[in-house]
mmCIF file of C-alpha atoms in Angstrom:
data_model
loop_
_atom_site.group_PDB
_atom_site.id
_atom_site.type_symbol
_atom_site.label_atom_id
_atom_site.label_comp_id
_atom_site.label_asym_id
_atom_site.label_seq_id
_atom_site.Cartn_x
_atom_site.Cartn_y
_atom_site.Cartn_z
ATOM 1 C CA MET S 8 68.297 -219.311 -12.326
ATOM 2 C CA PHE S 9 69.778 -221.262 -9.395
ATOM 3 C CA PRO S 10 70.082 -225.061 -9.183
ATOM 4 C CA TYR S 11 68.068 -225.167 -5.963
ATOM 5 C CA ASP S 12 65.067 -223.262 -7.338
ATOM 6 C CA SER S 13 63.097 -226.478 -7.702
ATOM 7 C CA ALA S 14 63.629 -227.101 -3.985
ATOM 8 C CA LEU S 15 62.139 -223.681 -3.147
ATOM 9 C CA LEU S 16 58.944 -224.342 -5.057
ATOM 10 C CA PRO S 17 57.223 -226.787 -2.659
ATOM 11 C CA ALA S 18 57.773 -224.416 0.266
ATOM 12 C CA VAL S 19 56.267 -221.365 -1.422
ATOM 13 C CA GLN S 20 53.393 -223.347 -2.926
ATOM 14 C CA SER S 21 52.148 -224.248 0.548
ATOM 15 C CA THR S 22 49.502 -221.973 2.041
ATOM 16 C CA PRO S 23 50.362 -220.560 5.476
ATOM 17 C CA VAL S 24 47.509 -220.111 7.937
ATOM 18 C CA SER S 25 49.486 -218.731 10.891
ATOM 19 C CA ILE S 26 52.549 -216.595 11.552
ATOM 20 C CA ALA S 27 54.324 -219.788 12.616
ATOM 21 C CA ASP S 28 53.667 -221.208 9.132
ATOM 22 C CA VAL S 29 54.985 -218.021 7.532
ATOM 23 C CA LEU S 30 58.167 -218.220 9.594
ATOM 24 C CA THR S 31 58.688 -221.853 8.625
ATOM 25 C CA ILE S 32 58.531 -220.982 4.925
ATOM 26 C CA LEU S 33 60.792 -217.938 5.318
ATOM 27 C CA ARG S 34 63.356 -220.018 7.194
ATOM 28 C CA THR S 35 63.226 -222.680 4.492
ATOM 29 C CA ILE S 36 63.963 -220.062 1.843
ATOM 30 C CA ASP S 37 66.746 -218.582 3.977
ATOM 31 C CA GLY S 38 68.338 -221.985 4.523
ATOM 32 C CA THR S 39 68.098 -222.898 0.829
ATOM 33 C CA CYS S 40 69.337 -219.730 -0.869
ATOM 34 C CA ALA S 41 73.057 -219.132 -1.333
ATOM 35 C CA ASP S 42 74.678 -215.864 -0.282
ATOM 36 C CA GLY S 43 75.076 -215.023 -3.968
ATOM 37 C CA ASP S 44 71.309 -214.989 -4.480
ATOM 38 C CA GLY S 45 69.677 -211.563 -4.149
ATOM 39 C CA LEU S 46 66.432 -213.221 -3.074
ATOM 40 C CA LYS S 47 68.158 -214.387 0.108
ATOM 41 C CA TRP S 48 68.664 -210.818 1.337
ATOM 42 C CA PHE S 49 65.106 -209.633 0.884
ATOM 43 C CA ASN S 50 63.904 -212.856 2.473
ATOM 44 C CA TRP S 51 66.422 -212.414 5.316
ATOM 45 C CA LEU S 52 65.051 -208.950 6.085
ATOM 46 C CA TYR S 53 61.456 -210.138 5.775
ATOM 47 C CA LEU S 54 62.243 -212.928 8.227
ATOM 48 C CA GLN S 55 63.576 -210.394 10.741
ATOM 49 C CA VAL S 56 60.454 -208.290 10.303
ATOM 50 C CA THR S 57 58.083 -211.235 10.727
ATOM 51 C CA GLU S 58 59.870 -212.432 13.847
ATOM 52 C CA ALA S 59 59.610 -208.924 15.299
ATOM 53 C CA VAL S 60 55.911 -208.654 14.453
ATOM 54 C CA GLU S 61 55.219 -212.010 16.084
ATOM 55 C CA ALA S 62 57.114 -210.948 19.212
ATOM 56 C CA ARG S 63 55.170 -207.672 19.421
ATOM 57 C CA ILE S 64 51.840 -209.480 19.062
ATOM 58 C CA VAL S 65 52.740 -212.071 21.702
ATOM 59 C CA ALA S 66 53.887 -209.331 24.084
ATOM 60 C CA GLY S 67 50.461 -207.697 23.911
ATOM 61 C CA GLY S 68 49.489 -204.055 23.808
ATOM 62 C CA PHE S 69 47.339 -204.277 20.678
ATOM 63 C CA SER S 70 43.573 -203.898 20.530
ATOM 64 C CA ALA S 71 43.176 -206.298 17.596
ATOM 65 C CA PRO S 72 46.091 -208.788 17.723
ATOM 66 C CA ALA S 73 44.174 -211.452 15.796
ATOM 67 C CA TRP S 74 43.622 -208.986 12.944
ATOM 68 C CA LEU S 75 47.329 -208.108 12.842
ATOM 69 C CA ALA S 76 48.245 -211.790 12.779
ATOM 70 C CA ALA S 77 45.777 -212.410 9.955
ATOM 71 C CA LEU S 78 47.247 -209.484 8.012
ATOM 72 C CA ASP S 79 50.734 -210.885 8.453
ATOM 73 C CA VAL S 80 49.611 -214.177 6.898
ATOM 74 C CA GLN S 81 47.676 -212.605 4.017
ATOM 75 C CA PHE S 82 50.644 -210.351 3.303
ATOM 76 C CA ALA S 83 53.175 -213.193 3.236
ATOM 77 C CA ARG S 84 51.008 -215.242 0.899
ATOM 78 C CA LEU S 85 51.378 -212.575 -1.790
ATOM 79 C CA TYR S 86 55.201 -212.795 -1.642
ATOM 80 C CA PHE S 87 55.111 -216.586 -1.726
ATOM 81 C CA ASN S 88 52.628 -216.560 -4.622
ATOM 82 C CA ALA S 89 54.803 -214.163 -6.622
ATOM 83 C CA LEU S 90 57.912 -216.265 -6.026
ATOM 84 C CA ALA S 91 56.103 -219.487 -6.914
ATOM 85 C CA ALA S 92 54.850 -217.952 -10.165
ATOM 86 C CA SER S 93 58.355 -216.774 -11.037
ATOM 87 C CA LEU S 94 59.852 -220.204 -10.353
ATOM 88 C CA LEU S 95 57.215 -221.766 -12.610
ATOM 89 C CA GLY S 96 57.899 -219.273 -15.405
ATOM 90 C CA GLN S 97 54.469 -217.695 -15.010
ATOM 91 C CA PRO S 98 53.702 -213.949 -15.156
ATOM 92 C CA VAL S 99 54.426 -211.981 -12.002
ATOM 93 C CA PRO S 100 53.917 -208.295 -11.175
ATOM 94 C CA ASP S 101 56.621 -206.149 -12.767
ATOM 95 C CA CYS S 102 57.721 -204.833 -9.365
ATOM 96 C CA TRP S 103 58.573 -208.381 -8.264
ATOM 97 C CA GLN S 104 60.095 -209.272 -11.623
ATOM 98 C CA ALA S 105 62.581 -206.428 -11.167
ATOM 99 C CA LEU S 106 64.022 -208.359 -8.219
ATOM 100 C CA PHE S 107 63.609 -211.905 -9.485
ATOM 101 C CA GLU S 108 65.331 -211.308 -12.829
ATOM 102 C CA ARG S 109 68.408 -209.790 -11.167
ATOM 103 C CA ARG S 110 68.906 -212.320 -8.385
ATOM 104 C CA ASN S 111 72.416 -213.270 -9.577
ATOM 105 C CA GLN S 112 73.835 -209.822 -10.436
ATOM 106 C CA ALA S 113 76.940 -209.483 -8.280
ATOM 107 C CA GLN S 114 77.321 -205.714 -8.853
ATOM 108 C CA ILE S 115 74.149 -205.054 -6.868
ATOM 109 C CA ALA S 116 74.379 -204.650 -3.093
ATOM 110 C CA ARG S 117 72.523 -206.906 -0.685
ATOM 111 C CA ILE S 118 70.648 -203.940 0.748
ATOM 112 C CA GLN S 119 69.415 -203.044 -2.743
ATOM 113 C CA PHE S 120 67.833 -206.470 -3.111
ATOM 114 C CA ALA S 121 66.316 -206.167 0.358
ATOM 115 C CA PHE S 122 64.832 -202.747 -0.381
ATOM 116 C CA ALA S 123 63.578 -203.757 -3.829
ATOM 117 C CA GLY S 124 61.655 -206.612 -2.231
ATOM 118 C CA ILE S 125 60.290 -204.399 0.534
ATOM 119 C CA ASN S 126 59.256 -201.865 -2.127
ATOM 120 C CA ALA S 127 57.320 -204.470 -4.125
ATOM 121 C CA HIS S 128 55.790 -206.028 -1.048
ATOM 122 C CA ILE S 129 54.622 -202.809 0.633
ATOM 123 C CA ASN S 130 53.889 -200.504 -2.305
ATOM 124 C CA HIS S 131 52.141 -203.180 -4.358
ATOM 125 C CA ASP S 132 51.053 -206.048 -2.102
ATOM 126 C CA LEU S 133 50.149 -204.471 1.216
ATOM 127 C CA ALA S 134 46.969 -202.700 0.098
ATOM 128 C CA GLU S 135 45.683 -205.964 -1.356
ATOM 129 C CA ALA S 136 46.585 -207.816 1.849
ATOM 130 C CA ILE S 137 44.741 -205.265 4.006
ATOM 131 C CA VAL S 138 41.603 -205.614 1.884
ATOM 132 C CA ALA S 139 41.827 -209.423 1.959
ATOM 133 C CA THR S 140 42.209 -209.360 5.744
ATOM 134 C CA CYS S 141 39.272 -207.022 6.212
ATOM 135 C CA THR S 142 37.135 -209.167 3.921
ATOM 136 C CA ALA S 143 38.037 -212.325 5.844
ATOM 137 C CA THR S 144 37.426 -210.751 9.255
ATOM 138 C CA GLY S 145 34.353 -208.681 8.495
ATOM 139 C CA SER S 146 36.147 -205.410 9.165
ATOM 140 C CA VAL S 147 36.704 -202.203 7.190
ATOM 141 C CA PRO S 148 39.975 -200.341 6.472
ATOM 142 C CA ALA S 149 39.540 -196.812 7.837
ATOM 143 C CA HIS S 150 41.820 -194.182 9.308
ATOM 144 C CA SER S 151 39.697 -194.056 12.437
ATOM 145 C CA GLY S 152 39.598 -197.066 14.701
ATOM 146 C CA VAL S 153 41.740 -199.655 16.411
ATOM 147 C CA LEU S 154 42.899 -201.446 13.262
ATOM 148 C CA TYR S 155 44.695 -198.410 11.893
ATOM 149 C CA THR S 156 46.082 -197.573 15.339
ATOM 150 C CA ASP S 157 47.526 -201.079 15.738
ATOM 151 C CA TYR S 158 48.806 -201.047 12.157
ATOM 152 C CA THR S 159 50.753 -197.820 12.621
ATOM 153 C CA ALA S 160 52.029 -198.891 16.051
ATOM 154 C CA LEU S 161 54.335 -201.330 14.250
ATOM 155 C CA ASN S 162 56.086 -198.564 12.308
ATOM 156 C CA SER S 163 58.732 -197.828 14.931
ATOM 157 C CA THR S 164 59.749 -201.495 15.093
ATOM 158 C CA LEU S 165 59.946 -201.768 11.314
ATOM 159 C CA ASP S 166 61.891 -198.526 10.921
ATOM 160 C CA SER S 167 64.436 -199.756 13.472
ATOM 161 C CA LEU S 168 64.941 -203.042 11.609
ATOM 162 C CA ILE S 169 65.347 -201.237 8.302
ATOM 163 C CA ASP S 170 67.980 -198.918 9.780
ATOM 164 C CA GLN S 171 69.899 -201.917 11.122
ATOM 165 C CA ALA S 172 69.688 -203.661 7.746
ATOM 166 C CA LYS S 173 71.184 -200.626 5.985
ATOM 167 C CA HIS S 174 74.409 -201.271 7.903
ATOM 168 C CA THR S 175 74.353 -205.083 7.986
ATOM 169 C CA LEU S 176 73.693 -205.480 4.245
ATOM 170 C CA ASP S 177 75.882 -202.622 3.002
ATOM 171 C CA VAL S 178 78.064 -204.874 0.809
ATOM 172 C CA ARG S 179 77.827 -206.244 -2.710
ATOM 173 C CA LEU S 180 75.879 -209.436 -3.318
ATOM 174 C CA LEU S 181 78.910 -211.691 -2.781
ATOM 175 C CA GLY S 182 79.997 -209.805 0.336
ATOM 176 C CA ASP S 183 82.766 -207.584 -1.026
ATOM 177 C CA ALA S 184 82.876 -203.938 0.030
ATOM 178 C CA LEU S 185 81.167 -201.186 -1.905
ATOM 179 C CA PRO S 186 83.277 -198.313 -3.265
ATOM 180 C CA PRO S 187 83.400 -195.306 -0.910
ATOM 181 C CA ALA S 188 82.014 -192.975 -3.580
ATOM 182 C CA ALA S 189 78.843 -195.000 -4.123
ATOM 183 C CA GLN S 190 75.651 -192.894 -4.077
ATOM 184 C CA LEU S 191 73.600 -195.785 -2.747
ATOM 185 C CA GLU S 192 72.983 -194.128 0.616
ATOM 186 C CA ASN S 193 71.252 -191.184 -1.061
ATOM 187 C CA THR S 194 68.887 -193.541 -2.893
ATOM 188 C CA LEU S 195 68.039 -195.520 0.229
ATOM 189 C CA ALA S 196 67.631 -192.418 2.389
ATOM 190 C CA ALA S 197 64.763 -191.268 0.187
ATOM 191 C CA TRP S 198 62.763 -194.409 1.048
ATOM 192 C CA SER S 199 60.636 -194.505 4.208
ATOM 193 C CA VAL S 200 58.863 -197.629 5.449
ATOM 194 C CA SER S 201 56.429 -195.607 7.548
ATOM 195 C CA ALA S 202 55.503 -193.419 4.584
ATOM 196 C CA ALA S 203 55.123 -196.447 2.326
ATOM 197 C CA ARG S 204 52.855 -198.185 4.851
ATOM 198 C CA GLU S 205 50.731 -195.049 5.175
ATOM 199 C CA SER S 206 50.318 -194.946 1.394
ATOM 200 C CA ALA S 207 49.450 -198.637 1.399
ATOM 201 C CA TRP S 208 46.675 -198.065 3.934
ATOM 202 C CA ARG S 209 45.236 -195.221 1.865
ATOM 203 C CA ASN S 210 45.447 -197.395 -1.240
ATOM 204 C CA ALA S 211 43.636 -200.145 0.656
ATOM 205 C CA GLU S 212 40.800 -197.734 1.403
ATOM 206 C CA ILE S 213 40.534 -196.972 -2.323
ATOM 207 C CA LEU S 214 40.741 -200.643 -3.275
ATOM 208 C CA TRP S 215 38.060 -201.436 -0.696
ATOM 209 C CA HIS S 216 35.629 -199.092 -2.419
ATOM 210 C CA LEU S 217 36.515 -200.581 -5.813
ATOM 211 C CA ARG S 218 36.069 -204.221 -4.794
ATOM 212 C CA ALA S 219 32.623 -204.477 -6.374
ATOM 213 C CA SER S 220 34.177 -203.658 -9.757
ATOM 214 C CA PRO S 221 36.840 -206.228 -10.741
ATOM 215 C CA ASP S 222 37.905 -204.201 -13.776
ATOM 216 C CA LEU S 223 38.539 -201.068 -11.733
ATOM 217 C CA SER S 224 40.263 -203.041 -8.989
ATOM 218 C CA SER S 225 42.540 -204.669 -11.539
ATOM 219 C CA ALA S 226 43.344 -201.339 -13.162
ATOM 220 C CA PHE S 227 44.168 -199.827 -9.782
ATOM 221 C CA MET S 228 46.490 -202.722 -8.902
ATOM 222 C CA ASN S 229 48.152 -202.374 -12.300
ATOM 223 C CA SER S 230 48.830 -198.712 -11.570
ATOM 224 C CA LEU S 231 50.399 -199.636 -8.221
ATOM 225 C CA ASP S 232 52.524 -202.222 -9.999
ATOM 226 C CA GLY S 233 53.714 -199.654 -12.523
ATOM 227 C CA LEU S 234 54.742 -197.152 -9.871
ATOM 228 C CA SER S 235 56.372 -199.827 -7.731
ATOM 229 C CA SER S 236 58.308 -201.291 -10.648
ATOM 230 C CA VAL S 237 59.783 -197.868 -11.450
ATOM 231 C CA ALA S 238 60.976 -197.567 -7.852
ATOM 232 C CA GLY S 239 62.272 -201.142 -7.888
ATOM 233 C CA ASN S 240 64.328 -200.606 -11.026
ATOM 234 C CA VAL S 241 65.846 -197.455 -9.514
ATOM 235 C CA LEU S 242 66.702 -199.316 -6.325
ATOM 236 C CA LEU S 243 68.425 -202.071 -8.307
ATOM 237 C CA VAL S 244 70.771 -199.962 -10.432
ATOM 238 C CA PRO S 245 74.180 -201.701 -10.134
ATOM 239 C CA VAL S 246 76.808 -199.893 -8.065
ATOM 240 C CA PRO S 247 79.834 -199.082 -10.285
#
């Protein structure tokens, strides 16, 4: 779709093993994508979020900082894998495809691209990332315990970044102003990061119990993809 897409591929095909690796890849994408690429604005917001998560972990105050760092890496891998598949012309989840296939549509606002990516990443990917992290660390996703407490402690930071992004990215893809009568604010106001992350944790608990049955796990992930793709397509309706 963009002439530099081939340059993005090597970055997203690498496998990050630390938050520092994740940040390197996100910064590569940010530095490569043009302002007229909707991918840039989701990636820009994701970069802000990852930097904030790293800062919170370094500052301390968590009971399981290593687990949070591992989750951050597992989570990012799913975004990079989806983007790599798209760049190679391979199948990707429908919720991600909603964003990738519209990357050059100038009638869509930057914040819409950012939210569509966050929607796909949290509502579809996060449950899978939580289960992968628990599997790798020998832990269990449960509403009781330090993992859930640490996980939800990040919500205030994420909500603050999302609120800032609503103002910073409130322009069309190419930077021109949106019409004053646009109903975009009503659409975005209905979306809550904290609520989405809570649903993702509950979905992770379900997926954890289904992990012994690949068919059921796959069907469950397909249902999450279907619901997330509906939300993504709503979020990406062009502003008249």
